[in-house]
Amino acid sequence: MADSDFDPGQLSESQQEALGTYTAVTNQEPSAAVRLLDRSQWNVQIAIAKFFDGEAPDPVEEARASLSSSPAPPPQSFRRETLMNGFSRSPRPQNRSRLDPAPRIVPQPENQNMYRPPFLLTLLFTPFNLLSRLLSGSLSLFTYLFPFVPRLLVGSSGGRAQPRGQRDTTGRRPLNPRDTAARFSREFEEEYGQHDLSFFENGYAQAYDLAKKELKFLLVVLLSPEHDDTSTFVRSTLLSSEVVNYINDPSNKIILWAGSVQDSEAYQVSTVLNCSKFPFAAVVAYTPQDSSTSMSTIARITGLNPPSAFVARLQSAISQHSPTLERARASRNEQQATHNLREEQNSAYERSLAQDRERTRQRREEEEARLRAESEAEAKAEAAERRIRNFQQWKLWRAQSIPPEPTIPAEEVTRVSVRMTSGERVVRKFRAEADMEELYAFVECYDILSSERPSTEVEEPTNYEHVYRFRLVSPMPRMVYDLGGSGTIGSKIGRSGNILVEPIDDEDEA
């Protein structure tokens, strides 16, 4: 995987997932990310830690490289000793000077990890603790009531009291990195007045990460208030217009972080940057030639320097390393452009896929609606056909049970003149005691009764309840003969009557 032609298809599914997680956090080029993950045994957390904290050189790889680059020894080599120069040494290849790595420092406050003794020991030493507090309170009260006694004791000791600086009682409370930076800026301004320097208002680790992410130069300035040259360096060099203008120039891409070695964080930074003399300044930058995640110290400026020399040292280091950062920046921009293009393509593909899915869904819903409408239409047609068939069967069945016109005396019959909906007038006699439904059935089955009746007996249709779609009314005076109430033909119509057949519409039923 060390070649420049990177093929994601060669990775397994778990390796591709680890690569996606790593590049999302570090925004590193995939080919370099794969090499770093490979060296980290594909552990994403270890690879991210190496990227931000810097990766130490692999001694095995360096040994292999030195063995492969060293020339083969001559067939016969002799060590000759002379009086002038002792043992003669064969010439050795001079390796390229390697920059000192600049690791990432995350300070741990001194009061963060407090030792808590076991409960049994605490319970055992409780009386001694109470006694110590009682004595301390008594002494404090005594010194408050008699403040001259401590001075007399100090004077009688011959002035051999331990110096304040050696007792480590500076009174500087450990703070988090942001508050420590704010305290340094405030003390710097109180000591040297207003200035135009833009100190990074956070910890060294945050400035380190920002310089690595944006490919800028991190200028670290460490001051020791107890050093004799600190005030001269700050007033004549660091706050000079030449140095301030160069640091604040945006084209130089400098992030300025400063601290006092009295603080824990700045002291740790001075240790890892190999600070040997104050005042101290160092330039830290991304060095891809050493490692894909390496940050190195490319310049150190120690002691008192005039402004011109200080700026010259900065210019020399930045100008020598700027082409490397420009190439890395161009590579990152190209990678970001490729990533953005891939994201746009993926987004366009997702939108197109969503549109295709929406069209497919609409077509499926339209097809389902069409099939449902066809099914409902077929069901309605089948129901209407079944209703008509049952209606015809019911008429044949009901016509069988209608008795013929009676031949009994006239006082026992009712003569009815019925005008059909077709305009035809039908006159027929019915028994006076016959139910009114018989007159309705006669009107409904008149077409069958007027023709030849079927020779075979017809059964009543199952699951069918007949509803008369007409009403019988008397024109003058108008009277409707409904089937709702009980009554015979004779009781409702009398000896004779004229009847009209009125069809019933759906609106009339509503």
Short mmCIF file of C-alpha atoms in Angstrom, two decimals:
data_model
loop_
_atom_site.label_atom_id
_atom_site.label_comp_id
_atom_site.label_asym_id
_atom_site.label_seq_id
_atom_site.Cartn_x
_atom_site.Cartn_y
_atom_site.Cartn_z
CA MET A 1 0.00 0.00 0.00
CA ALA A 2 2.97 2.30 -0.20
CA ASP A 3 2.60 3.16 -3.83
CA SER A 4 1.04 6.39 -5.00
CA ASP A 5 -1.75 4.66 -6.94
CA PHE A 6 -4.23 4.07 -4.14
CA ASP A 7 -7.07 1.63 -4.83
CA PRO A 8 -9.79 1.50 -2.11
CA GLY A 9 -11.01 -1.79 -3.55
CA GLN A 10 -7.95 -3.55 -2.10
CA LEU A 11 -9.13 -2.81 1.46
CA SER A 12 -11.51 -4.99 3.41
CA GLU A 13 -14.82 -3.69 4.69
CA SER A 14 -13.47 -3.08 8.22
CA GLN A 15 -10.39 -1.32 6.82
CA GLN A 16 -12.55 0.92 4.62
CA GLU A 17 -14.68 1.81 7.66
CA ALA A 18 -11.54 2.61 9.70
CA LEU A 19 -10.18 4.72 6.80
CA GLY A 20 -13.45 6.70 6.57
CA THR A 21 -13.47 7.38 10.33
CA TYR A 22 -9.80 8.45 10.31
CA THR A 23 -10.06 10.78 7.29
CA ALA A 24 -13.25 12.36 8.66
CA VAL A 25 -11.35 13.40 11.81
CA THR A 26 -7.93 14.28 10.35
CA ASN A 27 -8.84 15.29 6.76
CA GLN A 28 -5.64 13.58 5.59
CA GLU A 29 -4.97 12.30 2.09
CA PRO A 30 -6.23 8.69 1.77
CA SER A 31 -2.91 7.27 0.49
CA ALA A 32 -0.97 8.71 3.45
CA ALA A 33 -3.80 7.75 5.82
CA VAL A 34 -3.64 4.13 4.66
CA ARG A 35 0.11 3.99 5.34
CA LEU A 36 -0.33 5.44 8.83
CA LEU A 37 -3.23 3.08 9.61
CA ASP A 38 -1.15 0.17 8.35
CA ARG A 39 1.69 1.14 10.70
CA SER A 40 -0.88 1.44 13.53
CA GLN A 41 -2.28 -2.06 12.87
CA TRP A 42 -5.52 -0.40 11.66
CA ASN A 43 -6.32 0.95 15.12
CA VAL A 44 -8.13 4.24 14.48
CA GLN A 45 -7.48 5.70 17.96
CA ILE A 46 -3.75 4.99 17.79
CA ALA A 47 -3.55 6.45 14.27
CA ILE A 48 -5.38 9.65 15.31
CA ALA A 49 -3.08 10.00 18.32
CA LYS A 50 -0.04 9.61 16.06
CA PHE A 51 -1.43 12.20 13.65
CA PHE A 52 -1.95 14.88 16.31
CA ASP A 53 0.91 14.01 18.67
CA GLY A 54 3.47 13.21 16.02
CA GLU A 55 4.81 9.80 15.08
CA ALA A 56 8.14 8.70 16.44
CA PRO A 57 10.55 7.25 13.87
CA ASP A 58 10.50 3.49 13.53
CA PRO A 59 13.96 2.15 14.48
CA VAL A 60 13.46 -1.04 12.47
CA GLU A 61 12.63 0.90 9.30
CA GLU A 62 15.56 3.26 9.85
CA ALA A 63 17.92 0.30 10.28
CA ARG A 64 16.62 -1.28 7.10
CA ALA A 65 17.00 1.98 5.22
CA SER A 66 20.57 2.48 6.46
CA LEU A 67 21.49 -1.08 5.51
CA SER A 68 19.99 -0.75 2.06
CA SER A 69 21.61 2.67 1.42
CA SER A 70 25.09 1.83 2.77
CA PRO A 71 27.53 0.62 0.11
CA ALA A 72 28.87 -2.92 0.23
CA PRO A 73 32.22 -3.24 2.06
CA PRO A 74 35.31 -3.79 -0.07
CA PRO A 75 36.61 -7.35 -0.41
CA GLN A 76 39.55 -6.60 1.86
CA SER A 77 39.53 -3.84 4.42
CA PHE A 78 42.32 -3.31 6.90
CA ARG A 79 42.51 -1.07 9.92
CA ARG A 80 45.85 0.75 9.96
CA GLU A 81 47.24 2.47 13.00
CA THR A 82 49.81 5.19 12.69
CA LEU A 83 51.50 7.46 15.16
CA MET A 84 49.88 10.52 13.67
CA ASN A 85 46.22 9.66 13.49
CA GLY A 86 45.82 6.33 15.27
CA PHE A 87 43.37 3.97 13.59
CA SER A 88 42.48 5.03 10.07
CA ARG A 89 38.70 5.10 9.55
CA SER A 90 36.95 4.24 6.37
CA PRO A 91 34.77 7.06 5.05
CA ARG A 92 31.16 6.90 6.22
CA PRO A 93 28.16 8.23 4.32
CA GLN A 94 26.78 11.35 5.94
CA ASN A 95 23.03 11.05 6.47
CA ARG A 96 20.74 13.97 5.99
CA SER A 97 20.17 16.00 9.15
CA ARG A 98 16.83 15.19 10.70
CA LEU A 99 14.68 17.88 12.32
CA ASP A 100 13.85 17.54 15.99
CA PRO A 101 10.26 16.39 16.51
CA ALA A 102 7.90 18.71 18.35
CA PRO A 103 5.40 16.56 20.23
CA ARG A 104 1.97 17.72 21.30
CA ILE A 105 1.77 18.68 24.97
CA VAL A 106 -1.44 18.43 27.01
CA PRO A 107 -0.71 19.73 30.53
CA GLN A 108 -2.15 17.95 33.53
CA PRO A 109 -3.03 20.25 36.48
CA GLU A 110 -1.20 19.44 39.66
CA ASN A 111 -4.43 19.22 41.65
CA GLN A 112 -6.15 16.97 39.16
CA ASN A 113 -5.03 13.66 40.63
CA MET A 114 -5.32 13.82 44.42
CA TYR A 115 -4.37 10.81 46.48
CA ARG A 116 -7.09 9.62 48.78
CA PRO A 117 -6.01 7.21 51.51
CA PRO A 118 -8.13 4.17 52.33
CA PHE A 119 -11.01 4.59 54.69
CA LEU A 120 -9.34 2.59 57.49
CA LEU A 121 -6.24 4.80 57.41
CA THR A 122 -8.39 7.91 57.39
CA LEU A 123 -10.31 6.65 60.40
CA LEU A 124 -7.06 5.70 62.16
CA PHE A 125 -5.42 9.12 61.66
CA THR A 126 -8.54 11.17 62.41
CA PRO A 127 -7.43 12.06 66.00
CA PHE A 128 -4.02 13.21 64.75
CA ASN A 129 -5.69 15.27 62.02
CA LEU A 130 -7.95 16.96 64.55
CA LEU A 131 -5.00 17.65 66.83
CA SER A 132 -3.00 19.14 63.94
CA ARG A 133 -5.87 21.42 62.98
CA LEU A 134 -6.30 22.50 66.60
CA LEU A 135 -2.61 23.40 66.94
CA SER A 136 -2.58 25.18 63.59
CA GLY A 137 -5.63 27.22 64.57
CA SER A 138 -4.07 28.10 67.92
CA LEU A 139 -0.84 29.25 66.25
CA SER A 140 -2.77 31.32 63.73
CA LEU A 141 -4.73 33.00 66.51
CA PHE A 142 -1.50 33.63 68.44
CA THR A 143 0.22 35.24 65.44
CA TYR A 144 -2.89 37.32 64.79
CA LEU A 145 -2.95 38.63 68.36
CA PHE A 146 0.83 39.13 68.53
CA PRO A 147 2.02 39.94 64.96
CA PHE A 148 5.47 41.13 66.14
CA VAL A 149 6.52 37.67 67.36
CA PRO A 150 7.20 36.15 63.88
CA ARG A 151 9.35 39.17 62.97
CA LEU A 152 11.38 38.75 66.15
CA LEU A 153 11.87 35.06 65.41
CA VAL A 154 13.01 35.83 61.86
CA GLY A 155 15.36 38.52 63.07
CA SER A 156 16.87 36.23 65.70
CA SER A 157 17.62 33.59 63.06
CA GLY A 158 20.19 35.90 61.51
CA GLY A 159 18.34 36.50 58.28
CA ARG A 160 18.86 32.93 57.17
CA ALA A 161 15.24 32.45 56.12
CA GLN A 162 14.77 30.44 52.98
CA PRO A 163 14.30 32.62 49.91
CA ARG A 164 10.84 32.82 48.44
CA GLY A 165 11.87 31.51 45.06
CA GLN A 166 13.44 28.42 46.63
CA ARG A 167 10.36 27.60 48.69
CA ASP A 168 8.21 27.26 45.56
CA THR A 169 5.49 29.49 46.99
CA THR A 170 4.94 31.75 44.03
CA GLY A 171 1.22 31.57 44.61
CA ARG A 172 0.42 30.73 40.97
CA ARG A 173 -2.62 28.53 41.06
CA PRO A 174 -2.73 25.88 38.29
CA LEU A 175 -5.37 26.78 35.69
CA ASN A 176 -6.68 25.24 32.51
CA PRO A 177 -4.83 26.17 29.28
CA ARG A 178 -7.27 28.91 28.22
CA ASP A 179 -7.19 30.63 31.60
CA THR A 180 -3.42 30.25 31.78
CA ALA A 181 -3.06 32.00 28.41
CA ALA A 182 -5.39 34.79 29.53
CA ARG A 183 -3.40 35.24 32.75
CA PHE A 184 -0.12 35.45 30.80
CA SER A 185 -1.56 38.07 28.41
CA ARG A 186 -2.85 40.14 31.32
CA GLU A 187 0.46 39.98 33.22
CA PHE A 188 2.41 40.72 30.03
CA GLU A 189 0.31 43.81 29.35
CA GLU A 190 0.59 44.95 32.99
CA GLU A 191 4.38 44.57 32.86
CA TYR A 192 5.14 45.98 29.38
CA GLY A 193 2.11 48.10 28.57
CA GLN A 194 -0.11 48.12 25.49
CA HIS A 195 1.20 46.26 22.45
CA ASP A 196 0.13 45.00 19.03
CA LEU A 197 1.11 41.35 19.38
CA SER A 198 -1.73 38.87 18.93
CA PHE A 199 -1.09 36.03 21.37
CA PHE A 200 -3.01 32.83 20.80
CA GLU A 201 -5.70 32.80 23.49
CA ASN A 202 -5.58 29.11 24.33
CA GLY A 203 -3.20 26.34 25.25
CA TYR A 204 -0.16 25.09 23.39
CA ALA A 205 -1.99 21.93 22.27
CA GLN A 206 -4.75 23.99 20.64
CA ALA A 207 -2.23 26.24 18.87
CA TYR A 208 -0.32 23.11 17.80
CA ASP A 209 -3.48 21.55 16.33
CA LEU A 210 -4.45 24.77 14.54
CA ALA A 211 -1.00 25.15 12.96
CA LYS A 212 -1.12 21.53 11.83
CA LYS A 213 -4.64 21.80 10.46
CA GLU A 214 -4.17 25.11 8.60
CA LEU A 215 -0.51 24.41 7.70
CA LYS A 216 0.84 27.51 9.43
CA PHE A 217 4.00 28.28 11.37
CA LEU A 218 3.74 28.12 15.17
CA LEU A 219 6.06 30.65 16.82
CA VAL A 220 6.62 29.64 20.47
CA VAL A 221 8.06 32.29 22.81
CA LEU A 222 9.03 31.19 26.33
CA LEU A 223 9.88 33.75 28.98
CA SER A 224 11.38 33.40 32.45
CA PRO A 225 10.48 36.39 34.67
CA GLU A 226 13.47 35.63 36.91
CA HIS A 227 15.96 35.86 34.02
CA ASP A 228 17.94 39.09 33.71
CA ASP A 229 17.55 39.39 29.90
CA THR A 230 13.78 38.87 29.79
CA SER A 231 12.78 42.52 30.14
CA THR A 232 15.42 43.68 27.63
CA PHE A 233 14.40 41.03 25.12
CA VAL A 234 10.71 41.88 25.34
CA ARG A 235 11.09 45.66 25.17
CA SER A 236 13.85 45.93 22.56
CA THR A 237 13.23 42.86 20.38
CA LEU A 238 9.82 41.24 20.78
CA LEU A 239 7.87 44.52 20.96
CA SER A 240 9.89 46.28 18.26
CA SER A 241 7.91 47.45 15.26
CA GLU A 242 10.00 45.31 12.89
CA VAL A 243 9.27 42.08 14.76
CA VAL A 244 5.61 42.95 15.43
CA ASN A 245 4.94 43.81 11.78
CA TYR A 246 6.59 40.62 10.58
CA ILE A 247 4.63 38.41 13.02
CA ASN A 248 1.31 40.15 12.28
CA ASP A 249 1.79 39.97 8.49
CA PRO A 250 -0.94 37.55 7.26
CA SER A 251 1.22 36.42 4.35
CA ASN A 252 3.72 34.86 6.77
CA LYS A 253 1.00 32.63 8.30
CA ILE A 254 2.37 32.79 11.84
CA ILE A 255 0.52 31.72 15.00
CA LEU A 256 2.11 33.30 18.08
CA TRP A 257 1.94 31.38 21.36
CA ALA A 258 3.82 32.60 24.41
CA GLY A 259 4.05 31.50 28.01
CA SER A 260 5.88 31.87 31.26
CA VAL A 261 7.92 28.92 32.52
CA GLN A 262 6.42 29.56 35.95
CA ASP A 263 3.32 27.85 34.56
CA SER A 264 3.22 24.09 34.23
CA GLU A 265 2.27 24.08 30.55
CA ALA A 266 5.03 26.44 29.41
CA TYR A 267 7.55 24.55 31.52
CA GLN A 268 6.60 21.26 29.83
CA VAL A 269 6.84 22.94 26.41
CA SER A 270 10.34 24.21 27.25
CA THR A 271 11.35 20.67 28.16
CA VAL A 272 10.13 19.00 24.95
CA LEU A 273 11.55 21.81 22.76
CA ASN A 274 14.98 21.43 24.39
CA CYS A 275 15.11 24.95 25.74
CA SER A 276 18.61 25.54 27.14
CA LYS A 277 18.75 29.32 27.41
CA PHE A 278 16.34 32.19 27.95
CA PRO A 279 14.81 34.12 26.28
CA PHE A 280 13.78 31.30 23.98
CA ALA A 281 11.81 31.22 20.70
CA ALA A 282 11.13 28.29 18.39
CA VAL A 283 9.32 27.82 15.09
CA VAL A 284 7.26 24.62 14.81
CA ALA A 285 5.80 23.51 11.49
CA TYR A 286 4.39 20.50 9.70
CA THR A 287 7.15 18.38 8.12
CA PRO A 288 5.69 15.80 5.73
CA GLN A 289 9.18 14.77 4.57
CA ASP A 290 9.73 13.14 7.97
CA SER A 291 6.28 11.65 8.47
CA SER A 292 2.76 12.21 7.26
CA THR A 293 1.79 13.39 10.77
CA SER A 294 5.04 14.94 11.95
CA MET A 295 5.46 18.40 13.50
CA SER A 296 9.08 19.45 13.93
CA THR A 297 11.10 22.33 15.29
CA ILE A 298 12.56 24.05 12.22
CA ALA A 299 14.32 26.91 14.05
CA ARG A 300 15.43 27.93 17.56
CA ILE A 301 16.35 31.46 18.60
CA THR A 302 17.93 31.73 22.05
CA GLY A 303 19.37 34.58 24.04
CA LEU A 304 19.34 38.29 23.24
CA ASN A 305 19.07 39.14 19.54
CA PRO A 306 18.52 42.51 17.90
CA PRO A 307 15.24 42.87 16.01
CA SER A 308 16.91 42.58 12.61
CA ALA A 309 18.67 39.34 13.56
CA PHE A 310 15.51 37.93 15.12
CA VAL A 311 13.49 38.67 11.97
CA ALA A 312 16.27 37.34 9.76
CA ARG A 313 16.23 34.03 11.63
CA LEU A 314 12.46 33.83 11.27
CA GLN A 315 12.59 34.72 7.57
CA SER A 316 15.26 32.13 6.90
CA ALA A 317 13.36 29.30 8.58
CA ILE A 318 10.01 30.24 7.05
CA SER A 319 11.37 30.77 3.54
CA GLN A 320 13.17 27.41 3.61
CA HIS A 321 10.07 25.53 4.77
CA SER A 322 7.37 27.50 2.90
CA PRO A 323 7.65 25.45 -0.35
CA THR A 324 7.02 22.26 1.62
CA LEU A 325 3.92 23.72 3.24
CA GLU A 326 2.73 25.11 -0.08
CA ARG A 327 2.96 21.66 -1.64
CA ALA A 328 1.15 20.14 1.32
CA ARG A 329 -1.47 22.90 1.17
CA ALA A 330 -1.95 22.35 -2.57
CA SER A 331 -2.27 18.62 -1.96
CA ARG A 332 -4.87 19.22 0.75
CA ASN A 333 -6.79 21.65 -1.45
CA GLU A 334 -6.77 19.12 -4.26
CA GLN A 335 -7.90 16.43 -1.87
CA GLN A 336 -10.62 18.71 -0.51
CA ALA A 337 -11.74 19.60 -4.04
CA THR A 338 -11.86 15.90 -4.91
CA HIS A 339 -13.77 15.22 -1.72
CA ASN A 340 -16.22 18.05 -2.46
CA LEU A 341 -16.66 16.83 -6.03
CA ARG A 342 -17.28 13.31 -4.76
CA GLU A 343 -19.77 14.65 -2.21
CA GLU A 344 -21.57 16.63 -4.92
CA GLN A 345 -21.66 13.58 -7.15
CA ASN A 346 -22.97 11.47 -4.32
CA SER A 347 -25.54 14.13 -3.48
CA ALA A 348 -26.64 14.36 -7.13
CA TYR A 349 -26.83 10.58 -7.30
CA GLU A 350 -28.88 10.48 -4.10
CA ARG A 351 -31.25 13.16 -5.44
CA SER A 352 -31.59 11.31 -8.74
CA LEU A 353 -32.16 8.07 -6.87
CA ALA A 354 -34.77 9.76 -4.68
CA GLN A 355 -36.52 11.15 -7.76
CA ASP A 356 -36.50 7.71 -9.39
CA ARG A 357 -37.90 6.21 -6.21
CA GLU A 358 -40.60 8.88 -6.08
CA ARG A 359 -41.55 8.27 -9.71
CA THR A 360 -41.60 4.53 -9.11
CA ARG A 361 -43.78 5.06 -6.05
CA GLN A 362 -46.17 7.28 -7.98
CA ARG A 363 -46.39 4.77 -10.82
CA ARG A 364 -46.97 1.98 -8.33
CA GLU A 365 -49.69 3.97 -6.56
CA GLU A 366 -51.31 4.87 -9.89
CA GLU A 367 -51.24 1.21 -10.96
CA GLU A 368 -52.67 0.14 -7.62
CA ALA A 369 -55.39 2.82 -7.89
CA ARG A 370 -56.21 1.68 -11.46
CA LEU A 371 -56.40 -1.96 -10.42
CA ARG A 372 -58.49 -1.03 -7.40
CA ALA A 373 -60.86 1.04 -9.56
CA GLU A 374 -61.16 -1.81 -12.06
CA SER A 375 -61.82 -4.26 -9.26
CA GLU A 376 -64.45 -1.99 -7.75
CA ALA A 377 -66.08 -1.49 -11.15
CA GLU A 378 -66.13 -5.22 -11.76
CA ALA A 379 -67.56 -5.78 -8.28
CA LYS A 380 -70.25 -3.14 -8.88
CA ALA A 381 -71.11 -4.59 -12.30
CA GLU A 382 -71.26 -8.10 -10.87
CA ALA A 383 -73.43 -6.87 -7.97
CA ALA A 384 -75.76 -5.03 -10.37
CA GLU A 385 -75.98 -8.09 -12.61
CA ARG A 386 -76.67 -10.30 -9.61
CA ARG A 387 -79.28 -7.86 -8.34
CA ILE A 388 -81.03 -7.83 -11.73
CA ARG A 389 -80.91 -11.63 -11.88
CA ASN A 390 -82.30 -11.96 -8.38
CA PHE A 391 -84.94 -9.36 -9.19
CA GLN A 392 -86.13 -11.31 -12.25
CA GLN A 393 -86.09 -14.54 -10.27
CA TRP A 394 -88.04 -12.90 -7.48
CA LYS A 395 -90.65 -11.64 -9.93
CA LEU A 396 -91.10 -15.12 -11.39
CA TRP A 397 -91.34 -16.57 -7.89
CA ARG A 398 -93.74 -13.89 -6.67
CA ALA A 399 -95.94 -14.12 -9.77
CA GLN A 400 -96.54 -17.79 -8.94
CA SER A 401 -98.16 -16.84 -5.61
CA ILE A 402 -100.47 -14.08 -6.94
CA PRO A 403 -104.02 -15.56 -7.15
CA PRO A 404 -106.08 -15.07 -10.30
CA GLU A 405 -108.81 -12.45 -10.49
CA PRO A 406 -111.60 -13.52 -8.08
CA THR A 407 -115.14 -14.48 -9.25
CA ILE A 408 -116.83 -13.97 -5.89
CA PRO A 409 -119.73 -11.52 -5.31
CA ALA A 410 -119.05 -7.84 -5.88
CA GLU A 411 -119.35 -6.88 -2.21
CA GLU A 412 -116.31 -9.01 -1.38
CA VAL A 413 -114.05 -7.57 -4.04
CA THR A 414 -112.37 -4.23 -4.73
CA ARG A 415 -112.17 -2.95 -8.27
CA VAL A 416 -108.89 -1.06 -8.88
CA SER A 417 -107.92 0.94 -11.95
CA VAL A 418 -104.11 1.20 -12.08
CA ARG A 419 -102.22 3.53 -14.43
CA MET A 420 -98.80 2.08 -15.04
CA THR A 421 -95.65 4.15 -15.50
CA SER A 422 -95.84 3.34 -19.23
CA GLY A 423 -99.25 5.04 -19.41
CA GLU A 424 -101.19 1.80 -19.78
CA ARG A 425 -104.32 1.52 -17.62
CA VAL A 426 -105.06 -1.85 -16.07
CA VAL A 427 -108.37 -2.66 -14.35
CA ARG A 428 -108.48 -5.65 -12.04
CA LYS A 429 -110.47 -7.03 -9.16
CA PHE A 430 -108.85 -8.05 -5.87
CA ARG A 431 -110.28 -9.64 -2.78
CA ALA A 432 -111.22 -6.95 -0.29
CA GLU A 433 -109.52 -8.79 2.58
CA ALA A 434 -106.23 -9.21 0.59
CA ASP A 435 -103.16 -7.44 1.95
CA MET A 436 -101.98 -4.21 0.30
CA GLU A 437 -98.72 -5.93 -0.59
CA GLU A 438 -100.62 -8.11 -3.07
CA LEU A 439 -101.56 -5.00 -5.06
CA TYR A 440 -97.89 -3.90 -5.05
CA ALA A 441 -96.77 -7.36 -6.14
CA PHE A 442 -99.36 -7.33 -8.97
CA VAL A 443 -97.99 -4.02 -10.27
CA GLU A 444 -94.37 -5.25 -9.96
CA CYS A 445 -95.07 -8.57 -11.73
CA TYR A 446 -97.57 -7.26 -14.29
CA ASP A 447 -95.23 -7.87 -17.23
CA ILE A 448 -94.90 -11.53 -16.24
CA LEU A 449 -98.60 -11.95 -15.46
CA SER A 450 -99.54 -10.49 -18.82
CA SER A 451 -97.36 -13.07 -20.61
CA GLU A 452 -97.23 -16.83 -20.36
CA ARG A 453 -96.16 -18.07 -16.96
CA PRO A 454 -93.22 -20.52 -16.74
CA SER A 455 -94.20 -24.17 -16.62
CA THR A 456 -91.64 -25.03 -13.92
CA GLU A 457 -91.80 -23.80 -10.38
CA VAL A 458 -89.28 -21.10 -9.51
CA GLU A 459 -87.66 -20.88 -6.06
CA GLU A 460 -87.25 -17.70 -4.08
CA PRO A 461 -83.72 -16.21 -4.50
CA THR A 462 -81.47 -16.56 -1.46
CA ASN A 463 -79.98 -13.57 0.36
CA TYR A 464 -82.25 -11.20 -1.46
CA GLU A 465 -84.71 -8.73 0.05
CA HIS A 466 -86.97 -7.07 -2.46
CA VAL A 467 -87.65 -3.37 -2.25
CA TYR A 468 -90.41 -1.79 -4.28
CA ARG A 469 -89.09 1.15 -6.27
CA PHE A 470 -92.50 2.80 -6.66
CA ARG A 471 -95.47 3.95 -4.61
CA LEU A 472 -99.22 3.73 -5.20
CA VAL A 473 -101.12 6.99 -4.77
CA SER A 474 -104.69 8.18 -5.19
CA PRO A 475 -104.85 11.34 -7.38
CA MET A 476 -107.88 13.11 -5.95
CA PRO A 477 -107.68 13.58 -3.11
CA ARG A 478 -104.02 12.67 -3.09
CA MET A 479 -103.28 9.78 -0.77
CA VAL A 480 -100.26 7.54 -0.65
CA TYR A 481 -100.82 3.86 0.07
CA ASP A 482 -97.63 2.80 1.80
CA LEU A 483 -96.67 -0.67 2.89
CA GLY A 484 -95.48 0.49 6.25
CA GLY A 485 -98.77 0.13 8.08
CA SER A 486 -101.11 -2.84 8.22
CA GLY A 487 -104.31 -2.84 6.26
CA THR A 488 -106.21 -4.59 3.48
CA ILE A 489 -107.01 -3.40 0.03
CA GLY A 490 -110.70 -2.96 0.89
CA SER A 491 -110.01 -0.98 4.07
CA LYS A 492 -107.66 1.44 2.32
CA ILE A 493 -109.21 1.81 -1.17
CA GLY A 494 -112.83 0.82 -0.60
CA ARG A 495 -115.07 -0.77 -3.21
CA SER A 496 -113.14 0.82 -6.08
CA GLY A 497 -110.50 3.33 -6.77
CA ASN A 498 -108.09 4.90 -9.26
CA ILE A 499 -104.42 4.30 -8.52
CA LEU A 500 -101.31 5.93 -10.02
CA VAL A 501 -97.89 4.28 -10.00
CA GLU A 502 -95.14 6.80 -9.08
CA PRO A 503 -91.53 5.69 -9.35
CA ILE A 504 -89.27 6.43 -6.35
CA ASP A 505 -85.90 8.08 -7.05
CA ASP A 506 -82.90 8.11 -4.75
CA GLU A 507 -83.46 11.81 -4.03
CA ASP A 508 -87.04 11.06 -2.94
CA GLU A 509 -85.72 8.42 -0.51
CA ALA A 510 -83.21 10.87 0.96
#
